[in-house]
Coordinates of C-alpha atoms in Angstrom, one line a residue:
X253 CA 57.1 -97.3 -39.6
X254 CA 56.5 -95.5 -42.5
X255 CA 52.8 -97.2 -42.5
X256 CA 52.2 -95.7 -38.7
X257 CA 53.4 -92.8 -39.9
X258 CA 50.9 -92.8 -42.8
X259 CA 48.2 -93.9 -40.6
X260 CA 48.9 -90.9 -37.9
X261 CA 48.2 -88.7 -40.8
X262 CA 45.3 -90.2 -41.9
X263 CA 43.9 -89.7 -38.0
X264 CA 45.1 -86.0 -38.2
X265 CA 43.1 -85.7 -41.7
X266 CA 40.3 -86.9 -40.3
X267 CA 39.3 -85.6 -37.4
X268 CA 40.2 -82.0 -39.1
X269 CA 36.8 -82.8 -41.2
X270 CA 35.0 -84.1 -38.7
X271 CA 36.4 -80.9 -36.3
X272 CA 35.7 -78.6 -38.7
X273 CA 31.7 -80.1 -38.5
X274 CA 31.9 -80.2 -34.9
X275 CA 32.9 -76.0 -34.7
X276 CA 29.7 -74.3 -36.1
X277 CA 25.6 -75.8 -35.6
X278 CA 25.4 -75.4 -39.3
X279 CA 27.8 -77.0 -40.6
X280 CA 26.8 -80.4 -39.0
X281 CA 25.4 -82.1 -42.0
X282 CA 28.0 -80.7 -44.5
X283 CA 30.5 -83.1 -47.1
X284 CA 33.3 -82.4 -44.4
X285 CA 31.7 -83.4 -41.8
X286 CA 30.2 -86.3 -42.9
X287 CA 32.6 -87.5 -45.3
X288 CA 35.0 -87.1 -41.8
X289 CA 33.5 -89.1 -39.6
X290 CA 32.9 -92.2 -42.4
X291 CA 36.9 -92.0 -42.1
X292 CA 37.3 -91.8 -38.6
X293 CA 34.5 -93.8 -37.2
X294 CA 35.2 -96.3 -39.9
X295 CA 38.0 -97.0 -41.7
X296 CA 40.7 -95.2 -39.0
X297 CA 39.5 -98.2 -36.7
X298 CA 40.0 -100.7 -39.3
X299 CA 43.2 -99.3 -40.3
X300 CA 44.8 -99.7 -36.9
X301 CA 43.3 -103.3 -36.7
X302 CA 45.4 -104.4 -39.8
X303 CA 48.7 -102.2 -38.4
X304 CA 48.2 -104.3 -35.3
X305 CA 47.8 -107.4 -36.7
X306 CA 50.2 -107.3 -40.0
X307 CA 50.1 -111.8 -39.7
X308 CA 46.9 -112.0 -40.8
X309 CA 48.0 -111.1 -44.5
X310 CA 49.9 -113.1 -46.8
X311 CA 53.9 -111.8 -46.4
X312 CA 53.8 -111.3 -50.2
X313 CA 51.2 -108.4 -49.4
X314 CA 53.4 -106.5 -47.3
X315 CA 56.3 -107.1 -49.2
X316 CA 54.4 -105.4 -52.7
X317 CA 53.6 -102.6 -50.0
X318 CA 49.5 -102.9 -49.7
X319 CA 49.4 -101.6 -46.1
X320 CA 51.4 -98.1 -47.2
X321 CA 49.8 -97.9 -51.0
X322 CA 46.4 -98.1 -49.1
X323 CA 47.2 -95.4 -46.8
X324 CA 49.0 -93.2 -49.0
X325 CA 45.7 -93.2 -51.1
X326 CA 43.4 -93.0 -47.8
X327 CA 45.0 -89.9 -47.5
X328 CA 44.7 -88.3 -51.2
X329 CA 41.2 -89.3 -50.7
X330 CA 40.8 -87.0 -47.8
X331 CA 42.4 -83.8 -48.8
X332 CA 40.9 -84.1 -52.2
X333 CA 37.3 -84.2 -50.7
X334 CA 38.4 -81.3 -48.5
X335 CA 39.7 -79.2 -51.7
X336 CA 37.1 -80.1 -53.3
X337 CA 34.6 -78.6 -50.6
X338 CA 36.2 -75.5 -50.4
X339 CA 37.2 -74.4 -53.7
X340 CA 35.4 -71.9 -55.4
X341 CA 34.3 -73.8 -58.4
X342 CA 31.2 -74.9 -57.1
X343 CA 30.2 -71.1 -58.1
X344 CA 30.7 -71.5 -61.6
X345 CA 28.1 -70.9 -64.5
X346 CA 26.9 -73.8 -66.0
X347 CA 28.0 -76.3 -63.8
X348 CA 24.8 -78.9 -63.0
X349 CA 22.6 -79.3 -60.9
X350 CA 21.5 -75.6 -61.5
X351 CA 20.8 -74.4 -57.7
X352 CA 17.8 -72.1 -58.9
X353 CA 15.5 -71.4 -57.2
X354 CA 11.9 -73.3 -57.4
X355 CA 9.0 -72.3 -55.2
X356 CA 7.0 -76.3 -54.3
X357 CA 2.9 -76.5 -53.6
X358 CA 3.6 -78.8 -50.6
X359 CA 0.1 -79.6 -51.1
X360 CA 1.5 -81.6 -53.6
X361 CA 4.6 -82.2 -52.2
X362 CA 2.3 -84.8 -49.9
X363 CA 0.3 -86.2 -52.8
X364 CA 3.7 -86.7 -54.3
X365 CA 4.6 -89.2 -51.2
X366 CA 1.9 -90.5 -51.6
X367 CA 2.4 -91.7 -55.0
X368 CA 5.9 -93.3 -54.5
X369 CA 5.6 -94.3 -51.4
X370 CA 2.6 -96.6 -52.6
X371 CA 4.5 -97.9 -55.7
X372 CA 7.5 -98.8 -53.6
X373 CA 5.4 -100.3 -51.1
X374 CA 3.7 -102.2 -54.1
X375 CA 6.9 -103.8 -55.2
X376 CA 8.3 -104.7 -51.0
X377 CA 5.5 -106.2 -50.8
X378 CA 5.8 -108.6 -54.8
X379 CA 9.0 -109.3 -53.0
X380 CA 7.7 -110.3 -49.2
X381 CA 5.5 -112.4 -51.0
X382 CA 8.5 -114.4 -53.0
X383 CA 9.8 -114.8 -49.4
X384 CA 6.0 -116.2 -48.3
X385 CA 5.2 -112.4 -46.9
X386 CA 6.0 -110.0 -44.7
X387 CA 6.1 -112.4 -42.3
X388 CA 8.4 -114.8 -43.2
X389 CA 10.6 -112.5 -44.9
X390 CA 11.0 -110.7 -41.5
X391 CA 10.9 -113.3 -38.7
X392 CA 11.8 -116.3 -41.6
X393 CA 14.7 -116.0 -42.9
X394 CA 13.2 -115.4 -46.0
X395 CA 14.8 -112.2 -47.0
X396 CA 18.3 -113.5 -47.2
X397 CA 17.2 -117.5 -49.0
X398 CA 16.7 -114.7 -52.5
X399 CA 18.4 -115.3 -55.3
X400 CA 18.8 -111.6 -56.1
X401 CA 18.4 -111.9 -59.6
X402 CA 15.5 -111.1 -61.7
X403 CA 12.5 -110.7 -60.2
X404 CA 14.2 -109.5 -56.6
X405 CA 15.6 -107.3 -58.3
X406 CA 13.1 -105.3 -59.8
X407 CA 11.3 -105.8 -57.1
X408 CA 14.2 -103.4 -54.9
X409 CA 14.8 -101.6 -57.7
X410 CA 11.2 -99.6 -57.6
X411 CA 10.6 -100.7 -54.3
X412 CA 13.7 -98.0 -53.0
X413 CA 10.5 -95.0 -53.4
X414 CA 9.5 -95.5 -50.3
X415 CA 12.1 -93.5 -49.2
X416 CA 11.9 -90.2 -51.2
X417 CA 8.1 -90.9 -50.7
X418 CA 9.2 -90.6 -46.7
X419 CA 11.2 -87.8 -47.1
X420 CA 8.5 -85.7 -48.9
X421 CA 5.8 -86.8 -46.5
X422 CA 7.7 -85.3 -43.7
X423 CA 9.0 -82.0 -45.6
X424 CA 5.1 -81.9 -46.3
X425 CA 3.8 -82.4 -42.5
X426 CA 7.3 -80.0 -41.1
X427 CA 6.0 -77.2 -42.9
X428 CA 1.8 -77.4 -43.2
X429 CA 1.0 -79.5 -39.9
X430 CA -1.5 -81.0 -39.9
X431 CA -3.1 -85.1 -37.8
X432 CA -3.3 -86.4 -41.8
X433 CA 0.2 -85.7 -42.4
X434 CA 1.3 -87.0 -39.4
X435 CA 0.0 -89.9 -39.4
X436 CA 1.2 -90.8 -42.8
X437 CA 4.3 -90.2 -42.0
X438 CA 4.0 -92.5 -38.8
X439 CA 2.7 -95.1 -40.9
X440 CA 5.7 -94.4 -44.0
X441 CA 8.5 -95.2 -41.2
X442 CA 7.1 -98.2 -39.9
X443 CA 8.0 -100.2 -42.9
X444 CA 12.3 -98.8 -43.1
X445 CA 12.4 -99.4 -38.9
X446 CA 11.2 -103.4 -39.7
X447 CA 14.1 -103.1 -42.0
X448 CA 17.0 -102.1 -39.2
X449 CA 15.2 -104.3 -36.4
X450 CA 14.7 -107.1 -38.2
X451 CA 17.3 -107.0 -41.6
X452 CA 20.0 -105.0 -39.6
X453 CA 19.9 -102.5 -42.5
X454 CA 22.6 -100.3 -41.5
X455 CA 22.6 -97.7 -44.9
X456 CA 18.8 -97.2 -43.5
X457 CA 19.3 -96.8 -40.0
X458 CA 21.8 -93.9 -40.9
X459 CA 19.4 -93.0 -43.9
X460 CA 16.3 -92.6 -41.7
X461 CA 18.2 -90.2 -38.9
X462 CA 19.5 -87.9 -41.6
X463 CA 16.2 -87.6 -43.3
X464 CA 14.7 -86.2 -39.6
X465 CA 17.7 -84.8 -39.1
X466 CA 17.9 -82.6 -42.1
X467 CA 14.5 -82.0 -42.4
X468 CA 14.4 -80.3 -39.0
X469 CA 17.1 -78.1 -40.6
X470 CA 15.9 -77.1 -43.6
X471 CA 12.2 -77.1 -42.1
X472 CA 13.0 -74.7 -38.5
X473 CA 17.1 -74.9 -38.7
X474 CA 17.2 -77.1 -35.9
X475 CA 20.5 -79.1 -35.0
X476 CA 20.9 -81.3 -31.9
X477 CA 24.0 -80.6 -29.6
X478 CA 27.0 -80.4 -31.1
X479 CA 28.4 -83.4 -28.7
X480 CA 25.5 -86.0 -30.0
X481 CA 27.5 -85.5 -33.5
X482 CA 30.2 -87.4 -31.7
X483 CA 27.9 -89.6 -29.8
X484 CA 26.2 -90.8 -32.7
X485 CA 29.7 -91.5 -34.8
X486 CA 30.7 -94.0 -32.0
X487 CA 27.0 -95.1 -31.5
X488 CA 26.9 -96.3 -35.6
X489 CA 30.4 -97.6 -35.3
X490 CA 29.1 -99.7 -32.7
X491 CA 26.1 -100.8 -34.9
X492 CA 28.1 -101.6 -38.3
X493 CA 30.4 -103.5 -36.1
X494 CA 27.5 -105.9 -34.4
X495 CA 25.0 -105.5 -36.6
X496 CA 26.6 -108.7 -38.7
X497 CA 25.8 -110.6 -35.7
X498 CA 22.5 -108.8 -34.9
X499 CA 21.2 -109.5 -38.2
X500 CA 22.0 -113.4 -38.1
X501 CA 19.3 -113.5 -34.9
X502 CA 17.3 -110.8 -35.6
X503 CA 16.5 -112.4 -39.3
X504 CA 14.3 -115.3 -37.2
X505 CA 12.6 -113.2 -35.3
X506 CA 13.7 -111.0 -32.0
X507 CA 15.6 -113.1 -29.4
X508 CA 16.4 -110.6 -26.7
X509 CA 18.5 -113.6 -24.6
X510 CA 20.6 -114.1 -27.8
X511 CA 20.8 -110.3 -28.1
X512 CA 21.5 -109.5 -25.1
X513 CA 24.9 -112.8 -25.3
X514 CA 26.4 -110.1 -28.4
X515 CA 30.1 -109.3 -26.5
X516 CA 29.9 -105.6 -28.1
X517 CA 33.4 -104.8 -26.2
X518 CA 34.7 -108.6 -27.9
X519 CA 33.8 -107.1 -31.0
X520 CA 34.6 -103.9 -31.0
X521 CA 37.8 -105.0 -29.3
X522 CA 38.2 -107.6 -32.5
X523 CA 38.2 -104.4 -34.7
X524 CA 40.9 -102.6 -33.4
X525 CA 43.1 -105.4 -32.7
X526 CA 42.6 -106.5 -36.4
X527 CA 41.6 -109.9 -35.0
X528 CA 38.8 -110.3 -37.6
X529 CA 38.4 -109.7 -41.3
X530 CA 37.2 -106.1 -42.2
X531 CA 36.7 -104.3 -45.3
X532 CA 40.1 -101.9 -45.3
X533 CA 42.2 -105.5 -45.5
X534 CA 40.2 -106.0 -48.9
X535 CA 41.9 -102.4 -49.8
X536 CA 45.6 -103.6 -48.7
X537 CA 45.4 -106.5 -50.5
X538 CA 44.2 -104.9 -53.5
X539 CA 46.1 -102.3 -53.5
X540 CA 49.4 -104.2 -53.9
X541 CA 47.9 -106.8 -56.5
X542 CA 47.0 -103.8 -58.7
X543 CA 50.4 -102.2 -57.7
X544 CA 51.7 -105.1 -59.8
X545 CA 49.6 -105.7 -62.3
X546 CA 49.4 -101.4 -63.3
X547 CA 46.1 -103.0 -65.1
X548 CA 43.1 -100.3 -64.5
X549 CA 39.8 -100.3 -65.1
X550 CA 40.0 -96.8 -66.5
X551 CA 36.1 -96.0 -65.8
X552 CA 34.9 -99.4 -67.0
X553 CA 33.6 -100.6 -63.6
X554 CA 31.1 -97.3 -63.2
X555 CA 29.5 -98.2 -66.9
X556 CA 29.6 -101.7 -65.3
X557 CA 27.4 -101.4 -62.7
X558 CA 25.4 -98.5 -64.5
X559 CA 25.0 -101.7 -67.3
X560 CA 23.7 -103.8 -64.3
X561 CA 21.3 -102.0 -62.3
X562 CA 19.7 -100.3 -65.5
X563 CA 19.0 -102.9 -68.4
X564 CA 16.7 -105.0 -67.4
X565 CA 18.0 -108.7 -68.5
X566 CA 14.2 -110.6 -68.9
X567 CA 13.4 -107.5 -72.1
X568 CA 17.1 -107.4 -73.6
X569 CA 18.1 -111.2 -72.5
X570 CA 21.2 -112.1 -70.4
X571 CA 23.7 -112.2 -74.4
X572 CA 22.4 -108.6 -75.1
X573 CA 23.3 -107.6 -71.2
X574 CA 26.3 -109.5 -71.1
X575 CA 27.7 -108.1 -74.4
X576 CA 27.7 -104.5 -73.0
X577 CA 29.7 -105.0 -70.6
X578 CA 33.0 -104.1 -70.8
X579 CA 35.8 -106.8 -69.4
X580 CA 38.8 -104.5 -69.0
X581 CA 41.0 -103.7 -65.5
X582 CA 41.3 -105.8 -62.3
X583 CA 40.4 -109.1 -62.2
X584 CA 39.1 -110.3 -58.5
X585 CA 40.9 -113.8 -59.3
X586 CA 44.1 -112.0 -59.3
X587 CA 44.4 -111.4 -55.9
X588 CA 43.8 -115.4 -55.4
X589 CA 46.5 -116.1 -58.4
X590 CA 49.0 -113.8 -57.0
X591 CA 48.5 -113.8 -53.4
X592 CA 46.1 -116.9 -52.5
X593 CA 43.6 -114.9 -51.2
X594 CA 40.3 -113.9 -51.9
X595 CA 37.5 -111.7 -50.3
X596 CA 35.1 -113.1 -47.9
X597 CA 30.9 -113.2 -49.4
X598 CA 29.4 -110.6 -48.3
X599 CA 32.2 -108.4 -48.4
X600 CA 32.7 -104.7 -50.6
X601 CA 35.7 -103.1 -51.6
X602 CA 35.5 -99.2 -49.9
X603 CA 35.2 -96.7 -52.1
X604 CA 39.3 -95.4 -51.9
X605 CA 39.6 -99.3 -53.7
X606 CA 37.6 -98.7 -56.0
X607 CA 39.0 -95.1 -57.1
X608 CA 42.2 -97.3 -57.1
X609 CA 41.8 -100.2 -58.7
X610 CA 40.1 -97.5 -61.8
X611 CA 42.4 -94.5 -61.6
X612 CA 45.7 -95.2 -59.9
X613 CA 46.3 -92.2 -57.2
X614 CA 44.2 -90.4 -59.9
X615 CA 40.9 -92.0 -58.6
X616 CA 41.1 -90.2 -55.8
X617 CA 40.0 -86.8 -58.1
X618 CA 36.2 -88.9 -57.6
X619 CA 36.0 -87.5 -54.4
X620 CA 36.8 -83.8 -55.3
X621 CA 34.3 -83.1 -57.9
X622 CA 31.9 -85.1 -55.5
X623 CA 32.4 -82.6 -53.5
X624 CA 32.0 -79.6 -55.3
X625 CA 28.7 -81.2 -56.7
X626 CA 27.3 -81.8 -53.2
X627 CA 28.8 -78.6 -51.9
X628 CA 26.6 -76.5 -55.1
X629 CA 23.6 -78.7 -53.9
X630 CA 24.0 -77.4 -50.0
X631 CA 24.1 -73.8 -51.5
X632 CA 20.9 -74.2 -53.4
X633 CA 19.0 -76.6 -50.2
X634 CA 20.1 -73.4 -48.2
X635 CA 17.8 -71.2 -50.0
X636 CA 14.4 -70.6 -47.6
X637 CA 12.1 -73.4 -49.6
X638 CA 14.0 -74.7 -52.3
X639 CA 12.6 -77.8 -51.6
X640 CA 14.0 -79.2 -55.0
X641 CA 17.6 -78.9 -53.9
X642 CA 16.9 -79.9 -50.2
X643 CA 14.9 -83.4 -51.7
X644 CA 18.6 -83.5 -53.5
X645 CA 20.5 -82.8 -51.0
X646 CA 18.8 -85.0 -48.5
X647 CA 18.8 -88.3 -51.0
X648 CA 22.5 -87.9 -51.9
X649 CA 23.9 -87.0 -48.0
X650 CA 23.1 -91.3 -47.3
X651 CA 25.7 -91.4 -50.1
X652 CA 28.7 -89.3 -48.9
X653 CA 29.5 -91.9 -46.0
X654 CA 28.7 -94.7 -48.8
X655 CA 31.6 -93.5 -51.1
X656 CA 34.1 -93.9 -48.1
X657 CA 32.7 -97.8 -46.6
X658 CA 31.2 -99.0 -50.0
X659 CA 31.4 -99.4 -53.6
X660 CA 31.3 -96.1 -55.3
X661 CA 30.7 -97.9 -58.6
X662 CA 26.7 -97.8 -57.5
X663 CA 26.6 -94.8 -57.4
X664 CA 26.1 -93.4 -61.2
X665 CA 23.5 -95.7 -61.8
X666 CA 21.8 -94.8 -58.1
X667 CA 22.0 -90.7 -58.7
X668 CA 20.0 -91.5 -62.4
X669 CA 17.4 -93.9 -60.7
X670 CA 17.1 -91.0 -58.7
X671 CA 16.9 -88.5 -61.4
X672 CA 14.5 -90.7 -63.0
X673 CA 11.8 -90.9 -60.1
X674 CA 12.2 -87.8 -58.7
X675 CA 12.6 -85.1 -61.5
X676 CA 8.2 -85.8 -62.7
X677 CA 7.5 -85.2 -58.7
X678 CA 9.4 -82.4 -58.5
X679 CA 8.0 -80.8 -61.7
X680 CA 4.2 -81.7 -60.4
X681 CA 4.9 -80.5 -57.1
X682 CA 6.5 -77.3 -57.6
X683 CA 4.3 -74.0 -58.8
X684 CA 4.6 -70.4 -60.0
X685 CA 5.8 -67.7 -58.2
X686 CA 3.8 -65.4 -56.7
X687 CA 4.0 -63.1 -59.5
X688 CA 2.6 -59.1 -59.8
X689 CA 0.9 -57.5 -62.9
X690 CA 2.2 -54.0 -63.6
X691 CA 3.1 -53.3 -60.2
X692 CA -0.5 -54.3 -58.7
X693 CA -0.1 -56.0 -55.7
X694 CA -2.2 -60.1 -55.6
X695 CA -5.5 -60.3 -54.1
X696 CA -5.1 -61.9 -51.1
X697 CA -7.3 -65.3 -52.1
X698 CA -4.9 -65.9 -55.3
X699 CA -1.9 -65.6 -52.6
X700 CA -3.9 -68.4 -50.5
X701 CA -4.6 -70.5 -53.8
X702 CA -1.1 -70.8 -54.7
X703 CA 0.4 -71.2 -51.4
X704 CA -1.4 -74.2 -50.9

């Protein structure tokens, strides 16, 4: 009964956060809406399934209160994100990032877009070569046959530059439409769409949707009808559920007959009935184990993820990289030793589970401070032509739901990577403001030159 009571509190808080965004069109892309959608359309169905079928857990997990611990932590995380976003802390001076406006040249934004995409696509090509080429990568199962260490990791690291390249190009096109820029945006969209169609990349699908919608909002202040947010949430939920099965088919080519055989209703029903495994199950087992051992990582997992992502083994050597790691806190083997349970291969713990294993219930503060930073970037992005903040907001918008449905340990490394690559491009694209000299107006030809 206690677990069901906690569940309905979680539902109420998730609905409140999502409904807040539906009440006004300008709230659709803000933190509470995206945050609430992740809880409502991802965590809540899985939690309902876990409560409906508790027999799938080892009895000792339920005895140790894993269900109640996971639900209570989820409630605290949702509320922490809500309070952080609605606090006034984002207005404090000296808080980074600074929302200071800096004008940018759309011509240079386009140049930066081409550079980012060309570099990123080159490394995507190098990755495809390891699988036998693009055809083998997308239709021969080659992508999932790679061993993800060494060269593949390095190529993926730089290959991600195609996504900010697509964003730069789209913003430049929406502000200064032209045939060349339009064709460029279309060409830049091909590879990301192929990864969605053939590799079933759920995060890429969400990113493409957010890039288009946020770019239209910042450039044209256009928002879709609010009912589409609900339909979109349901669509993404269904896509997440069926994508693993879809991926096993399409990685060897598009077979429409097999795709039609996917039992969508059955797959969705399995989530709500708790028949199969769901990521929230891992949270329940982990919460029980951590509560019993009281062995916390205290932030070491964030540090280790940064080292793993940014320190190249090929340069420093495996021994040096391993020596940089901090081995404290939660141990995956403890799940088997205590409960005889192992997380299925390919699955990832959720963000709240990561926060709990690192700092117990205090880990919810991660969402509180993240919401403050996101609010600060959002307010800066609303300034006219503040393309720097707009680009930053679009790039981190995908991280908002990721912080709920995926690991939060990788987020610092991703942000550092984005900073290293985006900052030089934004500096290059920046231009001086229109200035007057002793009150005299700027000549028209100078205005046109600065506006390019």
